[in-house]
mmCIF file of C-alpha atoms in Angstrom:
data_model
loop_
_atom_site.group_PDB
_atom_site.id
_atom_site.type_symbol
_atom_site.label_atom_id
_atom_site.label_comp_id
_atom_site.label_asym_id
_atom_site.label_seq_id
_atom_site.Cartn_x
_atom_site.Cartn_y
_atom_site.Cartn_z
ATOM 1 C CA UNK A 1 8.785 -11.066 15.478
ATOM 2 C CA UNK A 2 6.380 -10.292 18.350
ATOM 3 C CA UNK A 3 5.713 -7.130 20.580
ATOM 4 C CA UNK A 4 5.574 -3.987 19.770
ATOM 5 C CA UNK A 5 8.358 -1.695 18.281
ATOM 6 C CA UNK A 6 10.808 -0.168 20.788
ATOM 7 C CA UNK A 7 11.265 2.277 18.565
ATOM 8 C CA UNK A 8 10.032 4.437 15.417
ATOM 9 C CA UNK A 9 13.484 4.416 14.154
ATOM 10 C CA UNK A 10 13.194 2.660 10.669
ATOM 11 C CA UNK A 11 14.362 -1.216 10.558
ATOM 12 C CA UNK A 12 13.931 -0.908 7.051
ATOM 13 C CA UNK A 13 12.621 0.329 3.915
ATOM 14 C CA UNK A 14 10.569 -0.686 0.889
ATOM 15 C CA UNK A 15 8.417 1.430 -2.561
ATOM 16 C CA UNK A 16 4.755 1.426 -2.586
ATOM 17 C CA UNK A 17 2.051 2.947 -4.147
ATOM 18 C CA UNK A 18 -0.881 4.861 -2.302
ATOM 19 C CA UNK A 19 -4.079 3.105 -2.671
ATOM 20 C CA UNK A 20 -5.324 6.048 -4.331
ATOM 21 C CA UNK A 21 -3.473 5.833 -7.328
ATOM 22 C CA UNK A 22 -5.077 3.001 -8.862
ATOM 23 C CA UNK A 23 -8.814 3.437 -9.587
ATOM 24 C CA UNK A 24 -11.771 1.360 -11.195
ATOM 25 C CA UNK A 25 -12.414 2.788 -14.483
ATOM 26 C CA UNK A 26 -15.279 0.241 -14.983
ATOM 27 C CA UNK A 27 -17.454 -2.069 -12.828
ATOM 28 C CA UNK A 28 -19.793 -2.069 -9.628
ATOM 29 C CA UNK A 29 -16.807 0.008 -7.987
ATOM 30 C CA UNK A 30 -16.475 2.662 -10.895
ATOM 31 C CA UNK A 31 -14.733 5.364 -10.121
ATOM 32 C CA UNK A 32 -13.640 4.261 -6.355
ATOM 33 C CA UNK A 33 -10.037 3.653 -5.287
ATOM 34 C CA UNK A 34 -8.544 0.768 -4.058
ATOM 35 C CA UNK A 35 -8.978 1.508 -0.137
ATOM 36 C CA UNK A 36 -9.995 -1.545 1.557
ATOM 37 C CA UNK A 37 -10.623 -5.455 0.774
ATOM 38 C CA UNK A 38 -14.154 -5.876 1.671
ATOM 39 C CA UNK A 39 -15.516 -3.745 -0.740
ATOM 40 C CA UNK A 40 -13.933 -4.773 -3.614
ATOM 41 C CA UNK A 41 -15.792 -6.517 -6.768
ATOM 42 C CA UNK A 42 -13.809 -9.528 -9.317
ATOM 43 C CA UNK A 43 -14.216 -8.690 -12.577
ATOM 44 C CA UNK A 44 -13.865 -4.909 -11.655
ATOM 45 C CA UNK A 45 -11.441 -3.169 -14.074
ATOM 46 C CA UNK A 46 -8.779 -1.021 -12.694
ATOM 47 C CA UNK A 47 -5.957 1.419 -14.222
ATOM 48 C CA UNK A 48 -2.624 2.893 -12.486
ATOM 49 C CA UNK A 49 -2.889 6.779 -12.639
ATOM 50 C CA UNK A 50 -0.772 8.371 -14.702
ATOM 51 C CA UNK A 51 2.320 10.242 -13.131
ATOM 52 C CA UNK A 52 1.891 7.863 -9.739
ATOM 53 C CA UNK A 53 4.866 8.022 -7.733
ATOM 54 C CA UNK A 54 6.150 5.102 -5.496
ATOM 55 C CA UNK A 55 6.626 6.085 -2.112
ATOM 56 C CA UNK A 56 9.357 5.650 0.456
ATOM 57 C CA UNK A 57 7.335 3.874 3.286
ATOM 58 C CA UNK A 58 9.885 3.347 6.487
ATOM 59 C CA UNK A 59 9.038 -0.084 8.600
ATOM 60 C CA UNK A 60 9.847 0.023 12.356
ATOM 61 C CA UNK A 61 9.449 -3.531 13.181
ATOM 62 C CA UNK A 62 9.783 -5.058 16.545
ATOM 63 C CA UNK A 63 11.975 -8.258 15.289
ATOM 64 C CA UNK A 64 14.890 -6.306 13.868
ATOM 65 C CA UNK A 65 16.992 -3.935 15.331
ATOM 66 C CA UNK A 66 16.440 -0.370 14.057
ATOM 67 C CA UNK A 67 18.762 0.758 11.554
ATOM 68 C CA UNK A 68 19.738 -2.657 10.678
ATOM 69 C CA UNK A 69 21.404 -2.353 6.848
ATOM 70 C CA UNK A 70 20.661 -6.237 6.491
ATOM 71 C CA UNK A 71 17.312 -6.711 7.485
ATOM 72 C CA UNK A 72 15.340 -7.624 4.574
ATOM 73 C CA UNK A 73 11.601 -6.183 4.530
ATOM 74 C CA UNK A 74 9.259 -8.565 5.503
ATOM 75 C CA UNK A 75 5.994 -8.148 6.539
ATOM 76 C CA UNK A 76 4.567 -11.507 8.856
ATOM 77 C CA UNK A 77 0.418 -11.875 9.991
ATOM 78 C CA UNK A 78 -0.109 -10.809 13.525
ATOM 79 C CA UNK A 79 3.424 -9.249 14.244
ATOM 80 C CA UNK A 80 4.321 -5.715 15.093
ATOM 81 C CA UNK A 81 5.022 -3.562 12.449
ATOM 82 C CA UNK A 82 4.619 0.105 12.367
ATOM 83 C CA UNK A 83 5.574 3.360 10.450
ATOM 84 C CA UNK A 84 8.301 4.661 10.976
ATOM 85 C CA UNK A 85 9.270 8.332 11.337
ATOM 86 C CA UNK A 86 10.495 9.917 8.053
ATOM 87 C CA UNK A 87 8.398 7.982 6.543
ATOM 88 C CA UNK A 88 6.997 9.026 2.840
ATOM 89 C CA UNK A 89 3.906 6.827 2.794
ATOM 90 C CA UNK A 90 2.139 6.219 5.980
ATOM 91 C CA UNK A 91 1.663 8.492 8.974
ATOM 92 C CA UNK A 92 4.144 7.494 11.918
ATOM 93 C CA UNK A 93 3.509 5.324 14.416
ATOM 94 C CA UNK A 94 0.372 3.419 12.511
ATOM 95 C CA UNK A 95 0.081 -0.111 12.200
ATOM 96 C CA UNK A 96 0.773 -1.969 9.938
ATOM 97 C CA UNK A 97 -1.180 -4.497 8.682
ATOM 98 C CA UNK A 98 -1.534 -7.302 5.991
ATOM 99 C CA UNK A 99 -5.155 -6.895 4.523
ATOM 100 C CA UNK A 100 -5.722 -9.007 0.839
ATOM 101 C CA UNK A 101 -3.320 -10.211 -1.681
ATOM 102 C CA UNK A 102 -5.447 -9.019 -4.983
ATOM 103 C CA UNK A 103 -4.931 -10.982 -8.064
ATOM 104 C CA UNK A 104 -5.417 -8.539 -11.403
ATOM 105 C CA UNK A 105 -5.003 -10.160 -15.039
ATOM 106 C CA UNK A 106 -3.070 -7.456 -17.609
ATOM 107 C CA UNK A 107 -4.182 -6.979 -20.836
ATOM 108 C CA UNK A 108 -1.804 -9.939 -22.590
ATOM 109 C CA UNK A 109 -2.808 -12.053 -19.998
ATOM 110 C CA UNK A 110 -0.559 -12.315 -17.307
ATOM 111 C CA UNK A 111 -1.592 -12.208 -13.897
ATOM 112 C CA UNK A 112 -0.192 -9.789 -11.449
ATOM 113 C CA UNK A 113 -0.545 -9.845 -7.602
ATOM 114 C CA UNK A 114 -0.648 -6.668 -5.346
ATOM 115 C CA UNK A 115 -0.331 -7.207 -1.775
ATOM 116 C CA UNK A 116 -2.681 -4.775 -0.374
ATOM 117 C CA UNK A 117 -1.515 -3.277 3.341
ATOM 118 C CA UNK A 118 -3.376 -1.090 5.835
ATOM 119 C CA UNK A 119 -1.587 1.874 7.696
ATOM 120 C CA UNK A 120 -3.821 2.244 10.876
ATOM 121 C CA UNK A 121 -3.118 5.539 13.106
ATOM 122 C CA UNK A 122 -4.364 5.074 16.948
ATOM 123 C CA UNK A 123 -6.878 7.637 15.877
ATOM 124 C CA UNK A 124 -8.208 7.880 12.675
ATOM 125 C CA UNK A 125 -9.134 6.361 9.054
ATOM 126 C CA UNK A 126 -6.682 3.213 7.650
ATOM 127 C CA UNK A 127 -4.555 4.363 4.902
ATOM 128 C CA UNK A 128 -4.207 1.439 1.870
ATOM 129 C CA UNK A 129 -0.900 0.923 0.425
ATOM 130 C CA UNK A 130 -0.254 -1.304 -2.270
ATOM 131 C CA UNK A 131 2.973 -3.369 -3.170
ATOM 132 C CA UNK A 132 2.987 -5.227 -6.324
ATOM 133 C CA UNK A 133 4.931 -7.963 -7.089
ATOM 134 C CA UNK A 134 5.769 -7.582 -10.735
ATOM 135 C CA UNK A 135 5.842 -4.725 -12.495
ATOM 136 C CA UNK A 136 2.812 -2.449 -13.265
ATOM 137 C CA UNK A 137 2.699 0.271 -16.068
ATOM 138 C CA UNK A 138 -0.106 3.378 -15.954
ATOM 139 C CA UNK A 139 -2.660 3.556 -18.624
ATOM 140 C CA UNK A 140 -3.736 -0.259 -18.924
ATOM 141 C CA UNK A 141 -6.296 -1.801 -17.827
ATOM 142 C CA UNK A 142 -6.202 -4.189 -15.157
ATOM 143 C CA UNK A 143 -8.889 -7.146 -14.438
ATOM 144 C CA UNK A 144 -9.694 -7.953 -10.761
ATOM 145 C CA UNK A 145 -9.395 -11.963 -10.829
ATOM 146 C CA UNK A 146 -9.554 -12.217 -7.013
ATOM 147 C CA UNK A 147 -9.046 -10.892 -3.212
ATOM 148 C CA UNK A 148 -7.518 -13.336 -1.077
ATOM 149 C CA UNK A 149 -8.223 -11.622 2.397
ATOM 150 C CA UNK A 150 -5.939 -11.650 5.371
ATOM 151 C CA UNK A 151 -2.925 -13.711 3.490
ATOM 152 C CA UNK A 152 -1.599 -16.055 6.299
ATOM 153 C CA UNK A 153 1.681 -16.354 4.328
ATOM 154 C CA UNK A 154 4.996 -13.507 5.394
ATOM 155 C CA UNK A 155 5.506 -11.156 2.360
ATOM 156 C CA UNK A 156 8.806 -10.245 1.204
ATOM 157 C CA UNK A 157 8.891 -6.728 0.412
ATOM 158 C CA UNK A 158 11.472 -5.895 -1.167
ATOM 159 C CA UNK A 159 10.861 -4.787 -5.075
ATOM 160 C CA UNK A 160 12.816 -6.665 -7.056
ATOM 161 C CA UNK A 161 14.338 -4.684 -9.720
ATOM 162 C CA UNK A 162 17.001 -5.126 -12.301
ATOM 163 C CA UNK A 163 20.820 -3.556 -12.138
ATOM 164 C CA UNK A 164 21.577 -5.245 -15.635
ATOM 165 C CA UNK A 165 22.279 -4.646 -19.159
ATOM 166 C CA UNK A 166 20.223 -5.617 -21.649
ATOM 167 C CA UNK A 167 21.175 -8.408 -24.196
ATOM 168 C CA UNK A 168 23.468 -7.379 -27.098
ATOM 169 C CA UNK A 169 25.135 -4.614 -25.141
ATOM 170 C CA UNK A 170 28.555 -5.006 -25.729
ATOM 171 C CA UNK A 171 30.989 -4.312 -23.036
ATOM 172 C CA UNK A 172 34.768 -3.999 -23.560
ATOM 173 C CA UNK A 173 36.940 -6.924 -22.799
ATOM 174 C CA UNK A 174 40.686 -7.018 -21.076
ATOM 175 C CA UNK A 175 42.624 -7.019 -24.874
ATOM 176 C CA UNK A 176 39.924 -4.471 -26.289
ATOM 177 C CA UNK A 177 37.518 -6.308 -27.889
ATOM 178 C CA UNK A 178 33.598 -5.294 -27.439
ATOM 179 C CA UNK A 179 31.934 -8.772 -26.557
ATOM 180 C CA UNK A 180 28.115 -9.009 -26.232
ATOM 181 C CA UNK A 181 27.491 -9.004 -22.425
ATOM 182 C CA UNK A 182 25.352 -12.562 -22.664
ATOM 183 C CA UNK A 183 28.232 -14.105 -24.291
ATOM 184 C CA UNK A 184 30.794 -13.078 -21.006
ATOM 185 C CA UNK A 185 31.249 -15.816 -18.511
ATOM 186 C CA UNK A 186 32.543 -16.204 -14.726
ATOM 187 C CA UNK A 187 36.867 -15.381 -14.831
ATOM 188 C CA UNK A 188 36.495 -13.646 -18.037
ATOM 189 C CA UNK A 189 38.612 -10.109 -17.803
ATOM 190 C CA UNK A 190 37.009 -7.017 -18.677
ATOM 191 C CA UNK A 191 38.541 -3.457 -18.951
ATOM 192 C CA UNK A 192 37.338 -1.299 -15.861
ATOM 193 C CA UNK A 193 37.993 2.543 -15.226
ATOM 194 C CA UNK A 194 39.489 2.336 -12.021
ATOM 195 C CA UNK A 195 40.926 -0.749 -11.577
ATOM 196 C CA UNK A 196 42.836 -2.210 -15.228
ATOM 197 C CA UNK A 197 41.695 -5.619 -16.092
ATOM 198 C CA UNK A 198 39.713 -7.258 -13.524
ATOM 199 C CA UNK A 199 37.525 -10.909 -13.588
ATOM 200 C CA UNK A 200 33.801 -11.357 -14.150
ATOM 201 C CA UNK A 201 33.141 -12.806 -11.112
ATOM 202 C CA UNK A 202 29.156 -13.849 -11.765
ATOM 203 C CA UNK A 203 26.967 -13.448 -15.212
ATOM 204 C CA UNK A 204 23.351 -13.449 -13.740
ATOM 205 C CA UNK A 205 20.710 -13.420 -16.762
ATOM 206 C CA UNK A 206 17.102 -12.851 -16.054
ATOM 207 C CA UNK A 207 13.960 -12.238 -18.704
ATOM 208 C CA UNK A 208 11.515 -9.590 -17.384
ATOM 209 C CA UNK A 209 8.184 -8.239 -19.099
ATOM 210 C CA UNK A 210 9.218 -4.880 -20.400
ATOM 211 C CA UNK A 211 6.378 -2.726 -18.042
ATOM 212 C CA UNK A 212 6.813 -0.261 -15.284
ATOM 213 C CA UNK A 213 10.244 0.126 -13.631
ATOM 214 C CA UNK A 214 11.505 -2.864 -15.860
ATOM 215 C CA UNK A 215 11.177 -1.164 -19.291
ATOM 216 C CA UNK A 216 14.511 -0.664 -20.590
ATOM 217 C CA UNK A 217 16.077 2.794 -21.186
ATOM 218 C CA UNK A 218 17.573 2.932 -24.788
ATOM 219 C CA UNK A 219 20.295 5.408 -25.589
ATOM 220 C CA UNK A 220 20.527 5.622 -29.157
ATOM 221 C CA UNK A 221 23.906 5.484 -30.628
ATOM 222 C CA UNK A 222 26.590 8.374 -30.257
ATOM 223 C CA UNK A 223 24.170 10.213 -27.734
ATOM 224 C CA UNK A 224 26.453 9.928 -25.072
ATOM 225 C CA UNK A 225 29.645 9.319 -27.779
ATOM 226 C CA UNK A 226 28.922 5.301 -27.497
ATOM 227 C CA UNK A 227 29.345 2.471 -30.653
ATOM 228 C CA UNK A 228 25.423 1.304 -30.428
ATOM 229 C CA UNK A 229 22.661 1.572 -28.878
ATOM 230 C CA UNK A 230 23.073 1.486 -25.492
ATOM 231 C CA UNK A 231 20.059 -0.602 -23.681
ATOM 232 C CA UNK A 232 20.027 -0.687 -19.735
ATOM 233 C CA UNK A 233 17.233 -1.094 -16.852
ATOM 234 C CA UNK A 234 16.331 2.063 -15.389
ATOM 235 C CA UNK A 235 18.127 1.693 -11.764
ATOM 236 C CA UNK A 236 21.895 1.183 -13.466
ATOM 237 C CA UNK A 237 24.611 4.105 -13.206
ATOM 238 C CA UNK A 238 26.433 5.711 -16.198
ATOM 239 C CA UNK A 239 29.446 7.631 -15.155
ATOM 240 C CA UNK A 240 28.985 11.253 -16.172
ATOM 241 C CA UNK A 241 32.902 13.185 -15.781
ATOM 242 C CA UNK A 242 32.965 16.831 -15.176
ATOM 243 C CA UNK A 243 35.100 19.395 -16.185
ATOM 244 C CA UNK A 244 35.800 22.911 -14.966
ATOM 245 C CA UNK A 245 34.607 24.707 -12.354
ATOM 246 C CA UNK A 246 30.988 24.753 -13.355
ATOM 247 C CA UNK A 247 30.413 20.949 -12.587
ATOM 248 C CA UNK A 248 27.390 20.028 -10.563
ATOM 249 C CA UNK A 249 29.012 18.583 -7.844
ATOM 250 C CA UNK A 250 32.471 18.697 -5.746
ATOM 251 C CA UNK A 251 33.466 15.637 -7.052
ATOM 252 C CA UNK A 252 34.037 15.361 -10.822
ATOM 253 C CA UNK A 253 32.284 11.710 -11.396
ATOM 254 C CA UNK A 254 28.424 11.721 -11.156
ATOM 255 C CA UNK A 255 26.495 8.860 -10.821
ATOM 256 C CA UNK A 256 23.001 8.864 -12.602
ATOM 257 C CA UNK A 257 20.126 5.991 -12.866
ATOM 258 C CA UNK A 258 19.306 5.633 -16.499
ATOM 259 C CA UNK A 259 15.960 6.181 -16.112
ATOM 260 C CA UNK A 260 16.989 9.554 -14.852
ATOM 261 C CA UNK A 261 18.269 10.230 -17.742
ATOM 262 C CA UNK A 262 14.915 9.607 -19.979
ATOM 263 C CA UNK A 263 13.423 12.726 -21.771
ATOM 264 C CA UNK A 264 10.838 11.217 -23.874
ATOM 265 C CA UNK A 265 12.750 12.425 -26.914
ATOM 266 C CA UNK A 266 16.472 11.774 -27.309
ATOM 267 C CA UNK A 267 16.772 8.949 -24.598
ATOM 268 C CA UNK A 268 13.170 6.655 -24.367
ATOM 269 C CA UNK A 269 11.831 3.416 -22.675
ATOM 270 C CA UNK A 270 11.021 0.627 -24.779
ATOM 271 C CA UNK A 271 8.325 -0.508 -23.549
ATOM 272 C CA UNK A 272 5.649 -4.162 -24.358
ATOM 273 C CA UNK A 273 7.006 -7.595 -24.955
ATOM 274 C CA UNK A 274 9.836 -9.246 -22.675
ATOM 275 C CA UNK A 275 13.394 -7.921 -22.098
ATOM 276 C CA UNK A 276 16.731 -10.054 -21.269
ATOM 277 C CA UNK A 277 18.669 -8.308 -18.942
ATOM 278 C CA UNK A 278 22.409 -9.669 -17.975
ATOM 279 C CA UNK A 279 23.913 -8.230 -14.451
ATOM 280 C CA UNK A 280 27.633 -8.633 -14.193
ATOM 281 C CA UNK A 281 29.504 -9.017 -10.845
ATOM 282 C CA UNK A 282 32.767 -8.680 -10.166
ATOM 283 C CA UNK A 283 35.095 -8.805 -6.796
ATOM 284 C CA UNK A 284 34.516 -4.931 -6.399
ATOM 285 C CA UNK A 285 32.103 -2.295 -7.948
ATOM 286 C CA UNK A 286 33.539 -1.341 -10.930
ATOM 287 C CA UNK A 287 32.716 0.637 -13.899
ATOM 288 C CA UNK A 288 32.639 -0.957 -16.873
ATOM 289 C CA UNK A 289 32.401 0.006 -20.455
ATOM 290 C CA UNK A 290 29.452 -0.539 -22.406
ATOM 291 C CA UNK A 291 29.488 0.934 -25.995
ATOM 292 C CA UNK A 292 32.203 2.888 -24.728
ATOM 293 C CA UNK A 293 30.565 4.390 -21.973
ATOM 294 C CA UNK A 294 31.268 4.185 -18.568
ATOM 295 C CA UNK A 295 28.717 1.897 -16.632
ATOM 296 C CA UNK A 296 28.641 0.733 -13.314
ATOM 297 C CA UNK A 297 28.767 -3.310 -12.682
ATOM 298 C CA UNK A 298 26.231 -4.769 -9.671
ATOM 299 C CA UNK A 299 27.050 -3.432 -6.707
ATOM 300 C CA UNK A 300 26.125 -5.771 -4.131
ATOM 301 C CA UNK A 301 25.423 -4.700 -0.651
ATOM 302 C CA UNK A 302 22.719 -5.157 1.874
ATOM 303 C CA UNK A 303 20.790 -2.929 0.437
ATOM 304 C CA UNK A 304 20.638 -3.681 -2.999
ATOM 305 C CA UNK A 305 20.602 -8.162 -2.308
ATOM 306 C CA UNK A 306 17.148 -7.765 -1.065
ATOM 307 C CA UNK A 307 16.142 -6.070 -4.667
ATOM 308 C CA UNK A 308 17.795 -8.982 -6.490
ATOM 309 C CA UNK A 309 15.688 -12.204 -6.950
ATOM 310 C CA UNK A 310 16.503 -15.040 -3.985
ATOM 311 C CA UNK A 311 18.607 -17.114 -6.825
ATOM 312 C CA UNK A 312 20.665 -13.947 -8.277
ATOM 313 C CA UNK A 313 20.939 -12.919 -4.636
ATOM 314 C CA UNK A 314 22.311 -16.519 -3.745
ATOM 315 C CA UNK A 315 24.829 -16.667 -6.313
ATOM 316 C CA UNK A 316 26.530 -13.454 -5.401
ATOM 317 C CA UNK A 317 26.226 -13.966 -1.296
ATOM 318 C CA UNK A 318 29.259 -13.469 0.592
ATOM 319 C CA UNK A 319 30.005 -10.081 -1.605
ATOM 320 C CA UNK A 320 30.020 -6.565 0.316
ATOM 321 C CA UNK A 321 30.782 -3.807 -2.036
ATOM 322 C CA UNK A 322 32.369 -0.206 -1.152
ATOM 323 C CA UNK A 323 30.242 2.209 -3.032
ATOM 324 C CA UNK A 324 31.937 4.162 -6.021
ATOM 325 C CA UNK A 325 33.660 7.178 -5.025
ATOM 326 C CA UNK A 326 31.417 9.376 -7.114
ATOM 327 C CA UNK A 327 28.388 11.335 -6.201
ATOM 328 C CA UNK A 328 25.093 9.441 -6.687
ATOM 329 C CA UNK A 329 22.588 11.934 -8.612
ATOM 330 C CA UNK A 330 18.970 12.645 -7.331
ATOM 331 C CA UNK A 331 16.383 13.250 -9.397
ATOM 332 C CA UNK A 332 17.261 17.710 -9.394
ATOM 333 C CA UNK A 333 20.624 16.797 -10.156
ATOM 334 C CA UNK A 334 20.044 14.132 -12.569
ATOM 335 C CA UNK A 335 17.526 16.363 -14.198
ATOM 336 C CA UNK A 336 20.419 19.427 -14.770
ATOM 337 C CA UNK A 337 23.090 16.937 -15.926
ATOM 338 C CA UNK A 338 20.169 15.728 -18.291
ATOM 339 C CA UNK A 339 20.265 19.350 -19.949
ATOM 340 C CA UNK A 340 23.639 19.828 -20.378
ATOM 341 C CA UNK A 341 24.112 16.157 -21.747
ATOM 342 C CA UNK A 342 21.019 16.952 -24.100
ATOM 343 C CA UNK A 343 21.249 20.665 -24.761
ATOM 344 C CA UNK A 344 17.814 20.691 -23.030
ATOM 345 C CA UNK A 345 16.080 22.256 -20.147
ATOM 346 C CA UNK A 346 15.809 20.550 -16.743
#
């Protein structure tokens, strides 16, 4: 991947954070932002601000062809990358570049890496990203163990997030019967919505600390007229089905993230300690039922394989799902089905 873009079309796309959005709150760089390697102190303690937003940030990169819905984000030492227009993070047309790979230790103990990357305009002040490689929440404190500068080593960027159920969600089999979604295995039938009784085609468990976009989202029982609790990751689909001519949308079925549906007060994240998460496959993207709700199974694509981890992501290769018919919910949307789900406001 040498030369320099042909375009500022966007090859591809990955989340990260500003550098401004995670500050030292103690040590020789009190009060300073993470904006550039050199500067920057071990043993420094640093917290996520509260409320930061990831942000879109669109890759034009000279080794893939623009547009391309396969191309997995990768960022390699001394090759052209650049932002691309429409970018959210970024201004258009900088440089990319591969800075540090900072080390932090959370508070239990576990180490986290952030690959630090520098947005450089032809004119103009660098801009730091960050991309971390686990999950970080806002409001801890972070440890600076160590800046590894210019990392000689490509970086995958793709966040790597769970589509999965969490352990001891039971999902309805072929003959009726509510089995816990661990306990499925590959050619088992479940029930689907669309499609009758249809195989399992891959049961893809996983363990993930229970922080930042990985936290699950519990539904408590009979909020949404399901059995039990219903426990999911934040980027999985519920089915909402609309009636009358007041529905949100022209098509009756709504599709909204769990996390979406999170108010802090009927439907939470569970958040500290580890989580087991199960993804199911199947032949198509189906929705299942889970408590009795309708759920969508992993919908594998080209652009959700790059957010799976490289095993998962190997065992489900050679898949290429339609999307479901319904309408996928932004965050506005999401937010007004929310309220009439809840009785709430928006």
């Amino acid at each position: 991947m040498t030369g320099e873009p042909t375009t500022r079309q966007p090859s591809y796309t990955c989340r990260v954070l500003p550098g401004t959005a995670m500050r030292a709150v103690a040590g020789v760089n009190q009060g300073d932002a993470v904006a550039t390697a050199e500067p920057l102190c071990p043993g420094d303690v640093y917290r996520l601000d509260a409320g930061a937003e990831p942000l879109d940030l669109a890759i034009a990169d000279a080794g893939v062809a623009a547009g391309a819905s396969g191309g997995v984000p990768v960022l390699c030492p001394g090759a052209a990358h650049a932002v691309a227009e429409g970018s959210a993070a970024g201004p258009p047309g900088a440089a990319l570049r591969l800075a540090a790979r900072l080390t932090f230790l959370a508070p239990d103990g576990h180490s986290l890496d952030v690959i630090l990357i520098e947005a450089q305009p032809p004119d103009g002040e660098a801009e730091a990203l960050l991309f971390p490689l686990g999950p970080v929440e806002a409001g801890l404190d972070y440890v600076l163990a160590g800046a590894r500068m210019g990392t000689a080593e490509e970086v995958r960027l793709a966040e790597v997030v769970p589509f999965a159920f969490a352990a001891g969600t039971r999902i309805t089999a072929a003959d009726g019967r509510m089995v816990e979604v661990e306990r499925l295995a590959p050619g088992d039938l479940v029930l689907t919505r669309d499609g009758g009784k249809r195989p399992v085609r891959a049961v893809l468990p996983r363990t993930e600390r229970a922080l930042g976009a990985h936290a699950p989202v519990v539904i408590p029982a009979g909020t949404l007229g399901n059995a039990g609790d219903l426990i999911l990751s934040q980027h999985q689909r519920l089915l909402v089905y609309q009636r009358g001519p007041d529905r949100l949308t022209e098509t009756p079925e709504l599709l909204v993230r769990a996390g979406d549906l999170v108010d802090g007060e009927t439907v939470t994240l569970r958040r500290g300690g580890f989580v087991d998460y199960v993804s199911l496959a199947l032949d198509r993207h189906e929705m299942l039922f889970a408590e009795g709700v309708a759920v969508e199974s992993l919908e594998v694509n080209a652009a959700t394989l790059p957010r799976l981890p490289e095993a998962q992501a190997q065992a489900v290769a050679g898949l290429d799902h339609a999307p479901h018919h319904g309408t996928e919910a932004g965050r506005a949307l999401a937010a007004e089905a929310r309220a009439r789900l809840f009785g709430g406001k928006a």
